[in-house]
Amino acid sequence: RGVRNVMEEVAYDKKAKGPDPQRAIQFAPLLRETGGIDGLTGCDLVVEAVVENAEVKKSIYAKLEPQLADHAILASNTSTIPITGLAAALKRPEQFVGIHFFNPVRRMKLVEVIRGEKTSDQTVATAVAYAKRLGKMPIVVGDGPGFLVNRLLFPYMNEALVLVTEGVPIKHIEKAATKFGMPMGPIELYDMVGIDTALYAGTTMYEAFPSRTALSPLLPALKKAGRLGQKSGKGFFNYENKKRKAEPDPDLQPILETYVKGEKSYSPDELQTRLFMPMFLEATRVLEEGLVRNVRDVDLGLIFGLGFPPFKGGLLFWADTIGAAGIIEQLKTWEDLGERFEPTPLLERMAAEGQKFYEK
């Protein structure tokens, strides 16, 4: 199955928007499959991409690392689990790094290179060079739950679930996001990522930031019902048509009725504030922690890794169009929702001093 998926991806012709048999013939000899760790011992770089579960990953590293060459780099494609923790039991933690690709990999240019506490400069430089050789755009970020992009994505997606449980129709949430400029709504994005994967990642983020995470019963309920998103044919939407296009599914209604009481309505502007302000506030925390080099890394990361609308210039550039004082005023409407809508110290300082993220 893995080999088939790889060949389907590499055979895709962007111009023809479909498979090209000649590409498959050209690249097939470069792909070698193996059913076990023994087949990886000669690799200079191994990227682990198993389920988003720290214990599963560590169990693989324990078997894999002793069989790799002394110079080999071991990397993880984890989207949320801190690299330092994953490297804790490794004999060569300096040669362990995060190399996080974004879905769909064929289309997404961004790669996060995540430096753990013990990751060496040479390992980071090699990971960056590897990503560039693949034609990707790497950014180096510090370690921590969710790293950069998923740490900022999580508050946005989490708020979408809160809105659903409040009784806001899914179609209203999706429309507000796409009208803002997002390539798809957050609910469809859950289906694309996979409900089980989102649940694993969400657990990691909740454990890291419980005071500003609103728990929702919807993902566990969908997982229990076998509705894992696009990969299973059903999630929040139905994908059983030939084009795998998201379609409303009446079978979802009984699940929603269990957890959603009544119906609530917000204007598109209010919905956009609910969705994007938690993302923005998390970005200010990332800057305060020094997780990224500068504001441009935040905006480039979200544009190329998340599909944040480029015409808005990026999350922080967009925030500058509102102004720190204006954002604080908007947040007052939602202060009853708790910490995830509270102004951060950085935002308050910027408002007091009239600062912008992008100063002229």
XYZ file of C-alpha atoms in Angstrom:
360
model
C 0.000 0.000 0.000
C 2.831 2.387 0.877
C 4.646 1.714 -2.382
C 1.442 2.210 -4.348
C 0.777 5.554 -2.658
C 4.343 6.736 -3.315
C 4.120 5.791 -7.000
C 0.741 7.503 -7.359
C 2.245 10.686 -5.943
C 5.444 10.647 -8.003
C 3.587 9.809 -11.213
C 1.323 12.837 -10.876
C 1.780 15.371 -13.678
C 0.946 18.914 -12.573
C 0.282 20.112 -16.127
C -1.953 17.202 -17.079
C -3.455 17.126 -13.573
C -3.294 13.350 -13.602
C -0.950 10.335 -13.622
C 1.852 10.107 -16.184
C 3.025 6.509 -16.852
C 6.416 7.782 -18.039
C 7.058 9.427 -14.666
C 6.217 6.157 -12.945
C 8.698 4.287 -15.180
C 11.348 6.958 -14.579
C 11.130 7.004 -10.793
C 10.162 3.419 -9.912
C 13.808 2.183 -9.900
C 14.636 4.801 -7.224
C 12.155 3.319 -4.749
C 13.159 0.350 -2.636
C 10.676 -1.213 -0.270
C 11.447 -3.163 2.860
C 9.319 -5.007 5.349
C 11.629 -4.432 8.290
C 14.296 -2.303 9.911
C 17.108 -4.324 8.325
C 16.414 -2.611 5.007
C 17.193 0.808 6.490
C 20.666 0.169 7.868
C 22.479 1.677 4.879
C 20.564 4.968 4.899
C 22.243 8.302 5.639
C 18.928 9.805 6.711
C 15.826 8.036 8.026
C 12.557 9.938 8.427
C 10.037 8.227 10.706
C 6.411 8.932 9.814
C 4.308 6.525 11.892
C 1.183 7.304 13.930
C 1.277 10.447 16.093
C 1.959 8.596 19.336
C 5.147 9.206 21.310
C 5.418 5.690 22.764
C 5.023 4.035 19.367
C 7.713 6.295 17.907
C 10.136 5.649 20.787
C 9.694 1.887 20.475
C 10.735 2.123 16.813
C 13.762 4.299 17.597
C 14.956 1.783 20.203
C 15.139 -0.912 17.515
C 16.290 1.347 14.682
C 19.052 3.561 16.106
C 21.478 0.728 17.021
C 21.386 -0.526 13.423
C 22.107 2.837 11.762
C 25.587 3.983 10.725
C 27.420 6.269 13.170
C 26.980 9.274 10.845
C 23.298 8.628 10.065
C 20.617 11.138 11.003
C 17.327 9.983 12.455
C 14.390 12.348 11.966
C 10.725 12.415 12.835
C 7.863 13.742 10.750
C 5.888 14.361 13.939
C 3.521 17.286 13.713
C 3.133 18.032 17.425
C 5.288 15.879 19.746
C 8.356 17.694 21.156
C 11.626 16.499 19.643
C 13.576 16.710 22.920
C 11.238 14.217 24.584
C 11.362 11.811 21.641
C 15.184 11.894 21.766
C 15.428 11.291 25.515
C 16.454 7.610 25.279
C 18.611 7.888 22.139
C 22.349 7.293 22.301
C 22.973 10.010 19.695
C 20.349 12.716 20.415
C 22.561 15.258 18.637
C 21.766 13.408 15.385
C 17.996 13.497 15.915
C 15.857 16.259 14.397
C 12.307 17.042 13.406
C 11.592 17.228 9.660
C 7.903 17.995 9.437
C 6.241 17.892 6.018
C 2.740 19.251 5.452
C -0.203 17.580 3.750
C -0.724 17.219 0.882
C 3.075 16.873 0.602
C 3.090 17.103 -3.188
C 1.552 20.566 -3.047
C 2.828 22.052 0.212
C 6.234 23.742 -0.024
C 6.883 24.271 3.667
C 8.997 21.969 5.829
C 9.583 22.672 9.513
C 13.051 21.685 10.702
C 12.753 21.367 14.469
C 15.800 21.662 16.690
C 15.659 19.666 19.927
C 17.704 20.675 22.981
C 20.604 18.410 21.944
C 20.283 18.567 18.140
C 23.619 19.643 16.651
C 24.100 22.499 14.199
C 25.385 20.029 11.614
C 22.231 17.916 11.909
C 20.028 20.995 11.481
C 22.077 22.165 8.476
C 21.842 18.710 6.887
C 18.075 18.608 7.411
C 17.697 22.055 5.829
C 19.849 21.008 2.850
C 17.806 17.826 2.450
C 14.537 19.773 2.387
C 15.931 22.254 -0.145
C 17.143 19.412 -2.371
C 13.548 18.168 -2.447
C 12.441 21.580 -3.688
C 10.842 22.512 -0.373
C 11.051 25.708 1.675
C 12.458 24.872 5.130
C 12.196 27.088 8.201
C 14.068 26.270 11.406
C 11.935 26.449 14.543
C 12.488 25.769 18.214
C 11.127 22.740 20.014
C 7.767 22.598 21.751
C 4.290 21.081 21.364
C 2.999 21.714 17.827
C 6.214 23.566 16.896
C 5.096 26.613 14.834
C 2.382 25.857 12.304
C 0.399 23.237 14.196
C 0.691 25.168 17.437
C -1.052 28.071 15.671
C -3.402 25.812 13.711
C -4.681 24.011 16.789
C -6.450 27.004 18.450
C -8.192 27.739 15.114
C -9.406 24.167 14.642
C -10.261 23.747 18.312
C -12.422 26.869 18.194
C -14.255 25.445 15.176
C -15.267 22.408 17.259
C -16.392 24.688 20.092
C -18.590 26.582 17.640
C -20.138 23.328 16.391
C -20.961 22.231 19.945
C -22.446 25.683 20.606
C -24.908 24.957 17.802
C -23.406 26.924 14.925
C -24.153 25.098 11.633
C -21.027 23.554 10.086
C -21.743 25.212 6.739
C -21.637 28.662 8.407
C -18.249 27.947 9.986
C -16.823 26.658 6.706
C -18.171 29.624 4.753
C -16.717 32.143 7.221
C -13.265 30.543 6.882
C -13.262 30.305 3.095
C -14.654 33.833 2.780
C -11.707 34.982 4.892
C -9.485 33.349 2.270
C -8.636 29.909 3.654
C -8.390 27.139 1.030
C -10.930 25.039 2.945
C -12.905 25.273 6.153
C -11.555 23.916 9.468
C -14.120 21.115 9.621
C -13.147 19.763 6.200
C -9.522 20.129 7.272
C -10.214 17.759 10.176
C -11.371 15.181 7.640
C -8.306 15.693 5.461
C -5.884 15.359 8.398
C -7.775 12.346 9.749
C -9.994 12.330 12.822
C -7.743 9.854 14.657
C -4.586 11.829 13.835
C -6.270 15.074 14.912
C -7.348 13.418 18.154
C -3.805 12.219 18.937
C -2.371 15.648 18.105
C -5.117 17.409 20.051
C -4.318 15.334 23.124
C -0.677 16.447 22.925
C -1.732 20.080 22.636
C -4.269 19.826 25.468
C -1.647 18.330 27.783
C 0.664 21.240 26.936
C -1.886 24.067 27.093
C -4.919 22.888 29.114
C -5.931 26.357 30.335
C -6.588 27.635 26.820
C -7.922 24.451 25.211
C -11.648 23.777 25.124
C -12.314 20.038 25.185
C -14.839 18.724 22.666
C -16.455 15.265 22.634
C -16.935 15.324 18.854
C -13.611 13.815 17.725
C -13.759 10.826 20.123
C -17.368 10.212 19.044
C -16.463 10.248 15.344
C -13.461 7.978 15.919
C -15.619 5.510 17.855
C -18.109 5.500 14.957
C -15.304 4.703 12.497
C -15.679 8.068 10.794
C -11.993 8.890 10.351
C -12.344 11.418 7.524
C -11.337 11.150 3.890
C -9.322 7.955 4.400
C -12.378 6.046 5.624
C -14.854 7.706 3.269
C -16.721 9.471 6.083
C -15.899 11.991 8.777
C -17.736 15.249 9.333
C -18.508 14.970 5.620
C -19.105 12.086 3.209
C -16.391 11.295 0.613
C -17.850 8.191 -0.995
C -18.398 9.873 -4.350
C -15.911 9.163 -7.140
C -14.126 12.515 -6.804
C -13.827 12.217 -3.011
C -15.393 15.633 -2.706
C -16.773 16.696 0.672
C -20.547 16.322 0.787
C -22.966 16.772 3.724
C -23.819 13.478 5.406
C -27.201 13.014 7.134
C -25.706 10.074 9.081
C -23.667 12.621 11.062
C -26.790 14.166 12.555
C -27.390 11.589 15.323
C -23.830 12.168 16.599
C -24.281 15.935 16.550
C -27.647 15.710 18.310
C -25.979 13.876 21.191
C -23.556 16.713 21.876
C -25.118 19.830 20.328
C -28.031 21.493 22.053
C -30.025 24.029 20.061
C -28.752 26.306 17.335
C -26.701 29.481 17.569
C -26.058 32.162 15.002
C -23.138 34.542 14.561
C -22.342 36.980 11.775
C -19.500 36.044 9.371
C -17.306 38.724 10.989
C -17.983 37.310 14.459
C -17.172 33.798 13.276
C -13.913 34.986 11.734
C -12.964 36.684 15.000
C -13.729 33.495 16.929
C -11.637 31.392 14.532
C -8.601 33.588 13.934
C -8.063 35.511 17.169
C -7.020 32.421 19.166
C -4.545 31.645 16.359
C -3.199 35.194 16.443
C -2.840 35.274 20.244
C -0.889 31.999 20.116
C 1.412 33.606 17.547
C 2.238 36.389 19.995
C 3.151 33.760 22.602
C 5.405 32.015 20.078
C 7.201 35.309 19.456
C 7.590 35.957 23.187
C 9.125 32.503 23.654
C 11.592 33.017 20.804
C 10.396 29.867 19.041
C 11.023 31.499 15.652
C 13.592 33.993 14.400
C 11.174 36.769 13.439
C 7.617 37.698 12.436
C 8.323 36.782 8.816
C 8.876 33.140 9.756
C 5.425 33.109 11.331
C 3.736 34.568 8.269
C 5.687 32.505 5.749
C 5.052 29.375 7.800
C 1.305 29.902 7.856
C 1.038 30.908 4.190
C 3.099 27.984 2.872
C 2.237 25.395 5.517
C -1.382 26.164 6.237
C -2.685 28.056 3.233
C -3.307 31.265 5.190
C -4.497 33.722 2.516
C -1.392 35.274 0.898
C -3.342 38.371 -0.147
C -3.631 39.246 3.560
C 0.169 39.184 3.831
C 0.219 36.611 6.596
C -1.340 36.401 10.066
C 0.774 39.121 11.700
C 0.691 41.409 8.670
C -3.118 41.100 8.724
C -3.102 41.869 12.465
C -1.204 45.090 11.733
C -4.105 46.244 9.525
C -6.338 46.087 12.615
C -3.760 47.354 15.096
C -2.968 46.063 18.580
C -5.412 48.467 20.238
C -8.163 47.492 17.799
C -7.596 43.795 18.473
C -7.785 44.318 22.239
C -11.090 46.105 21.729
C -12.428 43.179 19.666
C -11.361 40.679 22.332
C -13.488 42.401 25.001
C -16.606 40.965 23.339
C -15.353 37.432 23.966
C -13.656 37.803 27.366
C -16.174 35.409 28.957
C -14.613 32.588 26.902
C -11.520 32.646 29.066
C -7.762 32.644 28.568
C -7.801 31.757 24.884
C -9.295 35.212 24.185
C -7.261 37.207 26.712
C -4.732 39.778 25.402
C -1.151 38.620 25.885
C 1.569 40.774 27.487
C 3.185 41.324 24.073
C -0.098 42.535 22.571
C -0.718 44.874 25.509
C 2.776 46.357 25.231
C 2.324 46.894 21.515
C -1.005 48.645 22.089
C 0.456 50.884 24.793
C 3.431 51.876 22.631
C 1.599 52.038 19.304
C 3.833 49.346 17.806
C 3.278 47.105 14.796
C 4.785 43.737 13.906
C 6.082 45.187 10.656
C 7.532 48.604 11.455
C 8.376 50.849 8.501
